[in-house]
Short mmCIF file of C-alpha atoms in Angstrom, two decimals:
data_model
loop_
_atom_site.label_atom_id
_atom_site.label_comp_id
_atom_site.label_asym_id
_atom_site.label_seq_id
_atom_site.Cartn_x
_atom_site.Cartn_y
_atom_site.Cartn_z
CA MET A 1018 20.39 16.07 28.62
CA SER A 1019 17.89 17.14 31.30
CA LEU A 1020 14.46 15.52 31.43
CA LYS A 1021 12.91 18.75 30.19
CA GLY A 1022 15.22 18.68 27.20
CA GLU A 1023 14.29 15.06 26.53
CA VAL A 1024 10.61 15.99 26.69
CA TRP A 1025 11.08 18.75 24.11
CA ARG A 1026 12.99 16.36 21.86
CA ALA A 1027 10.21 13.77 22.18
CA LEU A 1028 7.60 16.40 21.34
CA GLY A 1029 9.63 17.20 18.23
CA THR A 1030 8.60 13.80 16.85
CA VAL A 1031 4.89 14.64 17.13
CA LEU A 1032 3.44 15.90 13.85
CA ASP A 1033 0.41 17.91 12.93
CA PRO A 1034 -1.27 15.24 10.76
CA GLU A 1035 -2.35 17.66 8.04
CA LEU A 1036 0.75 19.88 7.91
CA ASP A 1037 3.31 17.08 8.43
CA GLN A 1038 5.40 19.34 10.63
CA PRO A 1039 6.43 18.92 14.29
CA VAL A 1040 4.21 20.60 16.84
CA THR A 1041 7.36 22.18 18.30
CA GLU A 1042 8.22 23.91 15.01
CA LEU A 1043 4.61 25.05 14.62
CA GLU A 1044 4.78 26.45 18.19
CA PHE A 1045 1.77 24.40 19.29
CA VAL A 1046 3.58 23.57 22.56
CA ALA A 1047 2.60 26.30 25.00
CA GLU A 1048 4.56 25.06 28.03
CA VAL A 1049 6.49 22.10 29.44
CA ARG A 1050 6.74 21.71 33.23
CA VAL A 1051 8.87 19.09 34.98
CA ASP A 1052 8.67 18.27 38.68
CA GLY A 1053 10.99 15.37 39.47
CA ALA A 1054 9.75 12.58 37.20
CA ASP A 1055 6.33 14.17 36.66
CA VAL A 1056 5.76 15.99 33.37
CA ASP A 1057 3.01 18.36 32.32
CA VAL A 1058 2.68 19.54 28.72
CA ASP A 1059 0.26 22.21 27.51
CA LEU A 1060 -0.66 22.34 23.82
CA ARG A 1061 -2.47 25.11 21.96
CA LEU A 1062 -3.89 25.31 18.44
CA PRO A 1063 -4.45 28.20 16.02
CA THR A 1064 -8.23 28.41 16.53
CA TYR A 1065 -10.84 27.49 19.11
CA PHE A 1066 -12.63 25.33 16.55
CA CYS A 1067 -9.76 23.25 15.11
CA ALA A 1068 -11.10 19.82 14.13
CA PRO A 1069 -11.36 17.59 17.23
CA ASN A 1070 -9.97 14.55 15.42
CA PHE A 1071 -6.79 16.44 14.47
CA ALA A 1072 -6.52 17.81 17.99
CA PHE A 1073 -7.04 14.39 19.58
CA LEU A 1074 -4.32 12.87 17.40
CA MET A 1075 -1.76 15.47 18.44
CA VAL A 1076 -2.59 15.30 22.15
CA ALA A 1077 -2.54 11.50 22.13
CA ASP A 1078 0.70 11.35 20.13
CA ALA A 1079 2.33 13.87 22.47
CA HIS A 1080 1.25 11.84 25.50
CA ASP A 1081 2.63 8.63 23.98
CA ALA A 1082 5.93 10.22 22.91
CA VAL A 1083 6.65 11.68 26.35
CA SER A 1084 5.42 8.58 28.21
CA GLU A 1085 8.00 6.46 26.37
CA LEU A 1086 10.83 8.33 28.11
CA ASP A 1087 12.35 6.12 30.81
CA ALA A 1088 12.78 8.98 33.28
CA THR A 1089 9.08 9.88 33.45
CA ALA A 1090 6.70 8.65 36.13
CA ARG A 1091 3.51 10.61 35.42
CA VAL A 1092 2.72 12.38 32.17
CA ARG A 1093 -0.19 14.73 31.62
CA VAL A 1094 -0.82 16.45 28.30
CA ARG A 1095 -3.53 19.10 28.15
CA LEU A 1096 -5.06 20.93 25.22
CA LEU A 1097 -5.84 24.56 26.03
CA ASP A 1098 -8.43 26.98 24.66
CA HIS A 1099 -10.33 24.49 22.48
CA PHE A 1100 -14.06 23.83 22.36
CA ALA A 1101 -13.55 20.07 22.88
CA ALA A 1102 -10.58 20.30 25.25
CA GLU A 1103 -12.43 18.67 28.16
CA GLU A 1104 -13.41 15.58 26.15
CA ILE A 1105 -10.02 15.31 24.44
CA ASN A 1106 -7.99 15.70 27.63
CA ALA A 1107 -10.14 13.21 29.53
CA GLY A 1108 -10.06 10.69 26.67
CA VAL A 1109 -6.28 10.84 26.28
CA ALA A 1110 -5.69 10.65 30.04
CA ALA A 1111 -7.92 7.58 30.30
CA GLY A 1112 -6.43 5.97 27.20
CA ASP A 1113 -9.92 5.36 25.87
CA GLY A 1114 -9.32 6.54 22.31
CA PHE A 1115 -11.19 8.98 20.10
CA ASP A 1116 -14.25 6.78 19.60
CA ALA A 1117 -14.86 6.58 23.35
CA ALA A 1118 -14.30 10.31 23.85
CA PHE A 1119 -16.64 11.16 20.95
CA PRO A 1120 -19.11 8.25 20.68
CA GLY A 1121 -20.80 7.85 17.33
CA LEU A 1122 -18.27 10.01 15.47
CA ALA A 1123 -16.99 7.60 12.78
CA THR A 1124 -15.45 4.48 14.28
CA GLY A 1125 -11.86 3.99 13.16
CA GLU A 1126 -11.68 7.50 11.76
CA LEU A 1127 -8.34 8.41 13.33
CA ALA A 1128 -6.42 5.52 11.76
CA GLU A 1129 -7.84 6.35 8.34
CA LEU A 1130 -7.13 10.04 8.85
CA ARG A 1131 -3.51 9.38 9.80
CA THR A 1132 -3.00 7.16 6.74
CA THR A 1133 -4.57 9.75 4.43
CA PHE A 1134 -2.22 12.49 5.54
CA LEU A 1135 0.83 10.22 5.56
CA ARG A 1136 0.07 9.45 1.91
CA LYS A 1137 -0.25 13.14 1.11
CA ALA A 1138 3.07 13.90 2.78
CA HIS A 1139 4.74 11.01 0.94
CA LEU A 1140 3.40 12.33 -2.36
CA ALA A 1141 4.60 15.85 -1.59
CA TYR A 1142 8.15 14.72 -0.77
CA GLN A 1143 8.28 12.62 -3.93
CA GLU A 1144 7.35 15.67 -5.98
CA GLN A 1145 9.89 17.88 -4.23
CA LEU A 1146 12.71 15.42 -4.96
CA ALA A 1147 11.51 14.71 -8.50
CA GLN A 1148 11.43 18.41 -9.40
CA GLN A 1149 14.95 18.85 -8.06
CA LEU A 1150 16.18 16.03 -10.31
CA LEU A 1151 14.32 17.39 -13.34
CA ARG A 1152 15.92 20.81 -12.79
CA ASP A 1153 19.29 19.06 -12.67
CA GLY A 1154 18.68 17.66 -16.15
CA VAL A 1155 17.36 14.17 -15.40
CA ALA A 1156 15.05 13.05 -18.22
CA PRO A 1157 11.55 11.74 -17.37
CA GLU A 1158 12.49 8.26 -18.62
CA GLU A 1159 15.43 8.25 -16.21
CA LEU A 1160 13.41 9.74 -13.37
CA VAL A 1161 10.86 6.90 -13.19
CA ALA A 1162 13.77 4.44 -12.93
CA ARG A 1163 15.73 6.44 -10.33
CA ARG A 1164 16.42 4.61 -7.04
CA LEU A 1165 16.58 6.24 -3.61
CA ALA A 1166 20.33 5.53 -3.48
CA GLU A 1167 20.65 7.82 -6.53
CA VAL A 1168 18.73 10.71 -4.97
CA PRO A 1169 20.69 13.57 -3.32
CA ALA A 1170 20.70 13.25 0.46
CA GLY A 1171 18.81 15.82 2.49
CA ALA A 1172 15.82 16.50 4.72
CA ALA A 1173 13.25 15.74 2.02
CA LEU A 1174 14.72 12.30 1.36
CA GLU A 1175 14.85 11.45 5.06
CA ARG A 1176 11.24 12.54 5.51
CA LEU A 1177 10.22 10.53 2.46
CA ARG A 1178 11.85 7.42 3.92
CA ARG A 1179 10.16 7.93 7.30
CA ARG A 1180 6.74 8.30 5.70
CA ARG A 1181 7.34 5.14 3.65
CA ASP A 1182 8.28 3.23 6.79
CA GLN A 1183 5.07 4.40 8.44
CA LEU A 1184 3.03 3.38 5.39
CA GLY A 1185 4.78 0.04 4.96
CA LEU A 1186 6.26 1.04 1.59
CA PRO A 1187 9.79 0.18 0.38
CA SER A 1188 12.34 2.68 1.68
CA GLY A 1189 15.70 1.00 1.12
CA PRO A 1190 18.42 2.20 -1.26
CA ASP A 1191 17.12 0.03 -4.13
CA ALA A 1192 13.53 1.33 -3.81
CA LEU A 1193 12.24 3.48 -6.66
CA LEU A 1194 11.82 7.18 -5.95
CA LEU A 1195 8.45 7.34 -7.69
CA ILE A 1196 5.87 4.79 -6.58
CA ASP A 1197 2.13 4.89 -6.05
CA GLU A 1198 0.30 4.28 -2.77
CA ARG A 1199 0.51 0.50 -3.33
CA GLY A 1200 4.26 0.62 -3.90
CA ASP A 1201 4.04 0.05 -7.66
CA ALA A 1202 6.26 1.87 -10.16
CA VAL A 1203 4.99 4.99 -11.93
CA ASP A 1204 4.86 4.85 -15.75
CA VAL A 1205 6.56 7.65 -17.64
CA GLU A 1206 3.28 8.35 -19.48
CA GLU A 1207 1.49 9.18 -16.23
CA LEU A 1208 4.38 11.16 -14.78
CA PRO A 1209 3.23 14.68 -15.82
CA VAL A 1210 -0.25 14.23 -14.37
CA ARG A 1211 1.09 12.67 -11.21
CA LEU A 1212 3.62 15.45 -10.64
CA ARG A 1213 0.99 18.15 -11.19
CA PHE A 1214 -1.30 16.53 -8.63
CA ALA A 1215 1.61 16.04 -6.22
CA ARG A 1216 2.64 19.68 -6.59
CA THR A 1217 -0.90 20.79 -5.76
CA THR A 1218 -0.75 18.61 -2.64
CA ARG A 1219 2.62 20.02 -1.57
CA VAL A 1220 1.58 23.65 -2.12
CA SER A 1221 -1.61 23.02 -0.13
CA ILE A 1222 0.35 21.59 2.80
CA GLU A 1223 2.83 24.48 2.78
CA GLY A 1224 0.06 27.06 2.43
CA ASN A 1225 -1.94 25.60 5.31
CA ALA A 1226 1.17 25.61 7.50
CA GLY A 1227 1.70 29.32 6.86
CA TRP A 1228 -1.98 30.04 7.48
CA CYS A 1229 -1.90 28.18 10.80
CA ARG A 1230 1.21 30.04 11.92
CA GLY A 1231 -0.48 33.32 11.10
CA LEU A 1232 -3.61 32.39 13.03
CA LEU A 1233 -1.56 31.24 16.01
CA GLY A 1234 0.39 34.48 16.04
CA THR A 1235 -2.84 36.50 15.86
CA ARG A 1236 -4.41 34.51 18.66
CA TYR A 1237 -1.51 34.41 21.09
CA GLY A 1238 0.63 37.38 20.08
CA ARG A 1239 3.87 37.91 18.24
CA SER A 1240 5.76 35.40 20.40
CA ALA A 1241 3.66 32.59 18.90
CA GLY A 1242 4.04 31.66 15.24
#
């Protein structure tokens, strides 16, 4: 694979923290340029006023993902058309972190933000898999005891496992499908309420993703989003 192909693959691991989807699928990557071992990546977002903490996370994660490639010598990731692009681009390039780029704006906020959205994504994937099993005739009493090894393979299960690894939650074949944010089992009595809340979370994530794609397409034309 060419270096440019490797860069695109690396960018495919970078997620929008709120939407839990790769920036490549969301078409947030405007351009990738490769000159020898030097790489330039331009990112764009649906609106000029997207939250700077979300934007910083994506630019920093993109920079880290591409910089980990052995074939790269210099990596520069720029955010385009954003009100805080200058501060974000300078902060990521210097490796100073969000707090240094935006002094006084909630110390440690990015780590907490990342964890919050990882938990939301984990909850959404649990609900998606649980509903599939319920439709297949699995009783609630069986569902709360179902292990990951007993869940049909697919993209949702793989994403669930990845989010658990990132959160430090059990993700092996013997791990329960339904656990809370501490890793504890879910009681059958609380299952209906938990699934309703999880469904609301999932629908919100999916709805926001569609909204962002629409805004991106409106802003940059039919070729985007």
